[in-house]
C-alpha cells in the first residue's frame, strides 16, 4: 500500500515540482512504523520502544559493515518521496544541488530524549511534518552546538542551547552534539538525513 501511495504521488508530480506536506503526511500515516527497541539512546523514559525507521545505509550490528536497511527494501518510492519533499523545502538555489546522505531516519510521535548521535559523518538535516495547525505546540529540536561531544550528555543541560524550528524548513545541525525534541501535542513526524 505504501509503495503504491508513494508511486502515485511521484507520478502526479510535474517536472521540477516537489511533494506537498499534505502528500508526505498522508504517506507517513500509511507507513508501517516499526516498534524500534534498539534506539535506547532516544527512547523517552518509561517507554520500551519508539516508532522509528532508517532508510538507506545502516551499519550491521553484528558485522559492523554498511548495508541497506530492512525498511528500505522494496520501498524506493517512499524514500524518493521523502528526498523530493526535503529537496523542495530547501532554498530555491539549493534545490538542484546534490543532497548527499547515507541514512534517512523517520520518527513518529515521540519526543526524543537528550542524546548524541553515534557515528555521524557530517551534519544532519532535520525537517518535521504533522498536524501543526490549531493547538499544536512544542516539538522543536533543542540543540547544544557548544557541546564537547564527550562525557555524560545529561551534564550539558545547563549549557547554552538553541531550539530549532523544523516545521517551516529543513535545518542543519550537528547530531553528534547533544540534542532532544521538546515535548509536543499532536501528530509529529520527523525526517533526518
PDB file of C-alpha atoms in Angstrom:
ATOM      1  CA  UNK A   1       0.000   0.000   0.000  1.00  0.00           C
ATOM      2  CA  UNK A   2       2.754   2.457   0.949  1.00  0.00           C
ATOM      3  CA  UNK A   3       4.695   1.678  -2.226  1.00  0.00           C
ATOM      4  CA  UNK A   4       1.681   2.370  -4.410  1.00  0.00           C
ATOM      5  CA  UNK A   5       0.871   5.584  -2.498  1.00  0.00           C
ATOM      6  CA  UNK A   6       4.443   6.843  -2.953  1.00  0.00           C
ATOM      7  CA  UNK A   7       4.418   5.864  -6.624  1.00  0.00           C
ATOM      8  CA  UNK A   8       1.069   7.617  -7.148  1.00  0.00           C
ATOM      9  CA  UNK A   9       2.302  10.873  -5.634  1.00  0.00           C
ATOM     10  CA  UNK A  10       5.544  10.716  -7.628  1.00  0.00           C
ATOM     11  CA  UNK A  11       3.700  10.050 -10.924  1.00  0.00           C
ATOM     12  CA  UNK A  12       1.478  13.111 -10.428  1.00  0.00           C
ATOM     13  CA  UNK A  13       4.386  15.472  -9.895  1.00  0.00           C
ATOM     14  CA  UNK A  14       5.254  17.713 -12.777  1.00  0.00           C
ATOM     15  CA  UNK A  15       8.892  18.097 -13.785  1.00  0.00           C
ATOM     16  CA  UNK A  16      10.681  20.303 -11.262  1.00  0.00           C
ATOM     17  CA  UNK A  17       7.903  20.215  -8.672  1.00  0.00           C
ATOM     18  CA  UNK A  18       8.029  18.717  -5.198  1.00  0.00           C
ATOM     19  CA  UNK A  19       5.570  16.806  -2.993  1.00  0.00           C
ATOM     20  CA  UNK A  20       3.410  18.832  -0.646  1.00  0.00           C
ATOM     21  CA  UNK A  21       3.484  18.494   3.130  1.00  0.00           C
ATOM     22  CA  UNK A  22      -0.029  17.017   2.900  1.00  0.00           C
ATOM     23  CA  UNK A  23       1.135  14.308   0.471  1.00  0.00           C
ATOM     24  CA  UNK A  24       4.070  13.365   2.677  1.00  0.00           C
ATOM     25  CA  UNK A  25       1.927  13.398   5.810  1.00  0.00           C
ATOM     26  CA  UNK A  26      -0.580  11.076   4.111  1.00  0.00           C
ATOM     27  CA  UNK A  27       2.244   8.747   3.052  1.00  0.00           C
ATOM     28  CA  UNK A  28       3.744   8.760   6.562  1.00  0.00           C
ATOM     29  CA  UNK A  29       0.364   7.858   8.042  1.00  0.00           C
ATOM     30  CA  UNK A  30       0.334   4.784   5.796  1.00  0.00           C
ATOM     31  CA  UNK A  31       3.899   3.813   6.661  1.00  0.00           C
ATOM     32  CA  UNK A  32       4.017   0.794   8.970  1.00  0.00           C
ATOM     33  CA  UNK A  33       6.451   2.187  11.529  1.00  0.00           C
ATOM     34  CA  UNK A  34       8.380  -0.496  13.378  1.00  0.00           C
ATOM     35  CA  UNK A  35       8.341  -0.639  17.145  1.00  0.00           C
ATOM     36  CA  UNK A  36      12.049   0.044  17.388  1.00  0.00           C
ATOM     37  CA  UNK A  37      13.581  -1.250  20.631  1.00  0.00           C
ATOM     38  CA  UNK A  38      17.198  -0.635  19.586  1.00  0.00           C
ATOM     39  CA  UNK A  39      17.128   3.165  19.884  1.00  0.00           C
ATOM     40  CA  UNK A  40      17.621   3.197  23.631  1.00  0.00           C
ATOM     41  CA  UNK A  41      19.520   6.500  23.499  1.00  0.00           C
ATOM     42  CA  UNK A  42      16.433   8.379  22.216  1.00  0.00           C
ATOM     43  CA  UNK A  43      13.600   6.386  23.811  1.00  0.00           C
ATOM     44  CA  UNK A  44      11.759   8.537  26.368  1.00  0.00           C
ATOM     45  CA  UNK A  45      11.999   7.344  29.950  1.00  0.00           C
ATOM     46  CA  UNK A  46       9.207   4.917  30.807  1.00  0.00           C
ATOM     47  CA  UNK A  47       8.903   3.608  27.235  1.00  0.00           C
ATOM     48  CA  UNK A  48      10.491   0.445  25.836  1.00  0.00           C
ATOM     49  CA  UNK A  49      10.282   1.349  22.121  1.00  0.00           C
ATOM     50  CA  UNK A  50       9.716   4.192  19.668  1.00  0.00           C
ATOM     51  CA  UNK A  51       8.251   4.465  16.173  1.00  0.00           C
ATOM     52  CA  UNK A  52      11.453   4.881  14.174  1.00  0.00           C
ATOM     53  CA  UNK A  53      12.829   3.516  10.919  1.00  0.00           C
ATOM     54  CA  UNK A  54      16.039   4.068   8.989  1.00  0.00           C
ATOM     55  CA  UNK A  55      16.055   4.214   5.197  1.00  0.00           C
ATOM     56  CA  UNK A  56      19.255   3.848   3.202  1.00  0.00           C
ATOM     57  CA  UNK A  57      22.567   2.642   4.569  1.00  0.00           C
ATOM     58  CA  UNK A  58      22.939   1.466   8.146  1.00  0.00           C
ATOM     59  CA  UNK A  59      25.710  -0.345   9.975  1.00  0.00           C
ATOM     60  CA  UNK A  60      25.049  -4.024  10.528  1.00  0.00           C
ATOM     61  CA  UNK A  61      25.162  -4.524  14.299  1.00  0.00           C
ATOM     62  CA  UNK A  62      26.794  -7.954  14.029  1.00  0.00           C
ATOM     63  CA  UNK A  63      29.427  -7.493  11.316  1.00  0.00           C
ATOM     64  CA  UNK A  64      29.705  -3.684  11.699  1.00  0.00           C
ATOM     65  CA  UNK A  65      29.602  -3.242   7.911  1.00  0.00           C
ATOM     66  CA  UNK A  66      27.363  -0.896   5.901  1.00  0.00           C
ATOM     67  CA  UNK A  67      24.256  -2.495   4.412  1.00  0.00           C
ATOM     68  CA  UNK A  68      20.853  -1.454   3.073  1.00  0.00           C
ATOM     69  CA  UNK A  69      18.335  -1.189   5.905  1.00  0.00           C
ATOM     70  CA  UNK A  70      15.492  -3.701   6.051  1.00  0.00           C
ATOM     71  CA  UNK A  71      12.986  -0.832   5.991  1.00  0.00           C
ATOM     72  CA  UNK A  72      14.410   0.326   2.635  1.00  0.00           C
ATOM     73  CA  UNK A  73      13.927  -2.926   0.786  1.00  0.00           C
ATOM     74  CA  UNK A  74      11.006  -2.605  -1.617  1.00  0.00           C
ATOM     75  CA  UNK A  75      10.283   0.996  -0.577  1.00  0.00           C
ATOM     76  CA  UNK A  76      12.201   3.009  -3.175  1.00  0.00           C
ATOM     77  CA  UNK A  77       9.157   5.165  -3.935  1.00  0.00           C
ATOM     78  CA  UNK A  78       8.716   6.120  -0.269  1.00  0.00           C
ATOM     79  CA  UNK A  79      12.395   7.011   0.053  1.00  0.00           C
ATOM     80  CA  UNK A  80      12.284   9.029  -3.196  1.00  0.00           C
ATOM     81  CA  UNK A  81       9.146  10.822  -1.991  1.00  0.00           C
ATOM     82  CA  UNK A  82      10.944  11.906   1.198  1.00  0.00           C
ATOM     83  CA  UNK A  83      14.039  13.011  -0.743  1.00  0.00           C
ATOM     84  CA  UNK A  84      11.979  15.114  -3.170  1.00  0.00           C
ATOM     85  CA  UNK A  85       9.949  16.593  -0.304  1.00  0.00           C
ATOM     86  CA  UNK A  86      13.095  17.540   1.616  1.00  0.00           C
ATOM     87  CA  UNK A  87      14.703  18.974  -1.515  1.00  0.00           C
ATOM     88  CA  UNK A  88      11.565  21.023  -2.190  1.00  0.00           C
ATOM     89  CA  UNK A  89      11.827  22.674   1.229  1.00  0.00           C
ATOM     90  CA  UNK A  90      15.406  23.833   0.659  1.00  0.00           C
ATOM     91  CA  UNK A  91      16.082  27.399  -0.514  1.00  0.00           C
ATOM     92  CA  UNK A  92      15.498  27.620  -4.289  1.00  0.00           C
ATOM     93  CA  UNK A  93      19.205  27.988  -5.125  1.00  0.00           C
ATOM     94  CA  UNK A  94      19.983  24.667  -3.385  1.00  0.00           C
ATOM     95  CA  UNK A  95      17.167  22.509  -4.780  1.00  0.00           C
ATOM     96  CA  UNK A  96      19.137  21.260  -7.773  1.00  0.00           C
ATOM     97  CA  UNK A  97      22.375  20.741  -5.851  1.00  0.00           C
ATOM     98  CA  UNK A  98      23.419  17.240  -4.792  1.00  0.00           C
ATOM     99  CA  UNK A  99      21.897  16.191  -1.476  1.00  0.00           C
ATOM    100  CA  UNK A 100      24.351  13.587  -0.203  1.00  0.00           C
ATOM    101  CA  UNK A 101      23.212  11.356   2.623  1.00  0.00           C
ATOM    102  CA  UNK A 102      23.595   7.786   3.751  1.00  0.00           C
ATOM    103  CA  UNK A 103      20.563   7.377   6.006  1.00  0.00           C
ATOM    104  CA  UNK A 104      17.145   8.933   6.482  1.00  0.00           C
ATOM    105  CA  UNK A 105      15.718   8.440   9.971  1.00  0.00           C
ATOM    106  CA  UNK A 106      11.937   8.634  10.037  1.00  0.00           C
ATOM    107  CA  UNK A 107      10.462   9.116  13.508  1.00  0.00           C
ATOM    108  CA  UNK A 108       6.856   9.356  14.637  1.00  0.00           C
ATOM    109  CA  UNK A 109       5.104  10.649  17.738  1.00  0.00           C
ATOM    110  CA  UNK A 110       7.836  10.745  20.338  1.00  0.00           C
ATOM    111  CA  UNK A 111       9.950  13.455  21.882  1.00  0.00           C
ATOM    112  CA  UNK A 112      13.468  12.028  21.681  1.00  0.00           C
ATOM    113  CA  UNK A 113      15.293  12.445  24.962  1.00  0.00           C
ATOM    114  CA  UNK A 114      18.637  14.224  25.203  1.00  0.00           C
ATOM    115  CA  UNK A 115      21.230  12.217  23.283  1.00  0.00           C
ATOM    116  CA  UNK A 116      24.165  12.374  20.905  1.00  0.00           C
ATOM    117  CA  UNK A 117      24.039  10.556  17.591  1.00  0.00           C
ATOM    118  CA  UNK A 118      26.678   7.907  17.186  1.00  0.00           C
ATOM    119  CA  UNK A 119      28.836   7.710  14.090  1.00  0.00           C
ATOM    120  CA  UNK A 120      27.528  10.691  12.119  1.00  0.00           C
ATOM    121  CA  UNK A 121      29.940  11.737   9.374  1.00  0.00           C
ATOM    122  CA  UNK A 122      28.753  15.252   8.715  1.00  0.00           C
ATOM    123  CA  UNK A 123      25.805  17.466   9.508  1.00  0.00           C
ATOM    124  CA  UNK A 124      22.251  16.251   9.987  1.00  0.00           C
ATOM    125  CA  UNK A 125      19.337  17.913   8.236  1.00  0.00           C
ATOM    126  CA  UNK A 126      16.036  17.804  10.093  1.00  0.00           C
ATOM    127  CA  UNK A 127      12.516  18.541   8.862  1.00  0.00           C
ATOM    128  CA  UNK A 128       9.189  17.895  10.560  1.00  0.00           C
ATOM    129  CA  UNK A 129       5.700  17.322   9.186  1.00  0.00           C
ATOM    130  CA  UNK A 130       2.478  16.909  11.128  1.00  0.00           C
ATOM    131  CA  UNK A 131      -0.750  18.451  12.343  1.00  0.00           C
ATOM    132  CA  UNK A 132       0.778  21.828  13.181  1.00  0.00           C
ATOM    133  CA  UNK A 133      -2.377  23.899  12.921  1.00  0.00           C
ATOM    134  CA  UNK A 134      -4.640  24.756  15.815  1.00  0.00           C
ATOM    135  CA  UNK A 135      -3.480  23.581  19.227  1.00  0.00           C
ATOM    136  CA  UNK A 136      -0.155  22.056  18.152  1.00  0.00           C
ATOM    137  CA  UNK A 137       2.575  23.295  20.453  1.00  0.00           C
ATOM    138  CA  UNK A 138       6.194  22.354  21.046  1.00  0.00           C
ATOM    139  CA  UNK A 139       8.156  19.801  19.064  1.00  0.00           C
ATOM    140  CA  UNK A 140      11.203  21.969  18.431  1.00  0.00           C
ATOM    141  CA  UNK A 141      14.660  20.430  18.274  1.00  0.00           C
ATOM    142  CA  UNK A 142      16.752  21.665  21.204  1.00  0.00           C
ATOM    143  CA  UNK A 143      20.446  21.532  20.328  1.00  0.00           C
ATOM    144  CA  UNK A 144      23.609  22.261  22.279  1.00  0.00           C
ATOM    145  CA  UNK A 145      26.007  23.401  19.490  1.00  0.00           C
ATOM    146  CA  UNK A 146      28.815  24.079  22.010  1.00  0.00           C
ATOM    147  CA  UNK A 147      28.721  20.507  23.336  1.00  0.00           C
ATOM    148  CA  UNK A 148      32.208  18.972  23.719  1.00  0.00           C
ATOM    149  CA  UNK A 149      30.714  15.653  22.466  1.00  0.00           C
ATOM    150  CA  UNK A 150      32.322  13.879  25.417  1.00  0.00           C
ATOM    151  CA  UNK A 151      31.184  12.670  28.802  1.00  0.00           C
ATOM    152  CA  UNK A 152      27.696  12.351  30.245  1.00  0.00           C
ATOM    153  CA  UNK A 153      25.310  14.073  27.832  1.00  0.00           C
ATOM    154  CA  UNK A 154      22.954  14.985  30.686  1.00  0.00           C
ATOM    155  CA  UNK A 155      25.563  17.346  32.137  1.00  0.00           C
ATOM    156  CA  UNK A 156      25.141  19.770  29.216  1.00  0.00           C
ATOM    157  CA  UNK A 157      21.584  20.786  30.171  1.00  0.00           C
ATOM    158  CA  UNK A 158      22.881  23.921  31.915  1.00  0.00           C
ATOM    159  CA  UNK A 159      24.954  24.993  28.890  1.00  0.00           C
ATOM    160  CA  UNK A 160      23.578  27.413  26.277  1.00  0.00           C
ATOM    161  CA  UNK A 161      21.224  25.735  23.806  1.00  0.00           C
ATOM    162  CA  UNK A 162      19.022  26.735  20.889  1.00  0.00           C
ATOM    163  CA  UNK A 163      15.595  25.494  19.845  1.00  0.00           C
ATOM    164  CA  UNK A 164      15.384  24.840  16.101  1.00  0.00           C
ATOM    165  CA  UNK A 165      12.014  25.021  14.332  1.00  0.00           C
ATOM    166  CA  UNK A 166      11.862  22.054  11.933  1.00  0.00           C
ATOM    167  CA  UNK A 167       8.243  22.737  10.946  1.00  0.00           C
ATOM    168  CA  UNK A 168       8.940  25.521   8.449  1.00  0.00           C
ATOM    169  CA  UNK A 169      12.097  24.457   6.616  1.00  0.00           C
ATOM    170  CA  UNK A 170      14.982  21.985   6.841  1.00  0.00           C
ATOM    171  CA  UNK A 171      17.528  22.883   9.483  1.00  0.00           C
ATOM    172  CA  UNK A 172      21.132  21.674   9.570  1.00  0.00           C
ATOM    173  CA  UNK A 173      22.596  20.731  12.937  1.00  0.00           C
ATOM    174  CA  UNK A 174      25.449  18.647  14.328  1.00  0.00           C
ATOM    175  CA  UNK A 175      23.808  15.439  15.522  1.00  0.00           C
ATOM    176  CA  UNK A 176      26.988  14.474  17.351  1.00  0.00           C
ATOM    177  CA  UNK A 177      26.248  17.355  19.748  1.00  0.00           C
ATOM    178  CA  UNK A 178      23.583  16.813  22.362  1.00  0.00           C
ATOM    179  CA  UNK A 179      20.017  17.338  21.142  1.00  0.00           C
ATOM    180  CA  UNK A 180      16.457  16.380  22.042  1.00  0.00           C
ATOM    181  CA  UNK A 181      12.902  17.035  20.881  1.00  0.00           C
ATOM    182  CA  UNK A 182      10.823  19.387  23.015  1.00  0.00           C
ATOM    183  CA  UNK A 183       7.534  17.941  24.332  1.00  0.00           C
ATOM    184  CA  UNK A 184       4.567  18.410  21.972  1.00  0.00           C
ATOM    185  CA  UNK A 185       0.879  17.702  21.435  1.00  0.00           C
ATOM    186  CA  UNK A 186      -0.441  16.451  18.086  1.00  0.00           C
ATOM    187  CA  UNK A 187       0.820  14.169  15.295  1.00  0.00           C
ATOM    188  CA  UNK A 188       4.507  14.717  14.677  1.00  0.00           C
ATOM    189  CA  UNK A 189       6.863  13.068  12.212  1.00  0.00           C
ATOM    190  CA  UNK A 190      10.497  13.984  11.698  1.00  0.00           C
ATOM    191  CA  UNK A 191      12.844  13.053   8.918  1.00  0.00           C
ATOM    192  CA  UNK A 192      16.592  13.423   9.396  1.00  0.00           C
ATOM    193  CA  UNK A 193      19.050  12.914   6.588  1.00  0.00           C
TER     194      UNK A 193
END
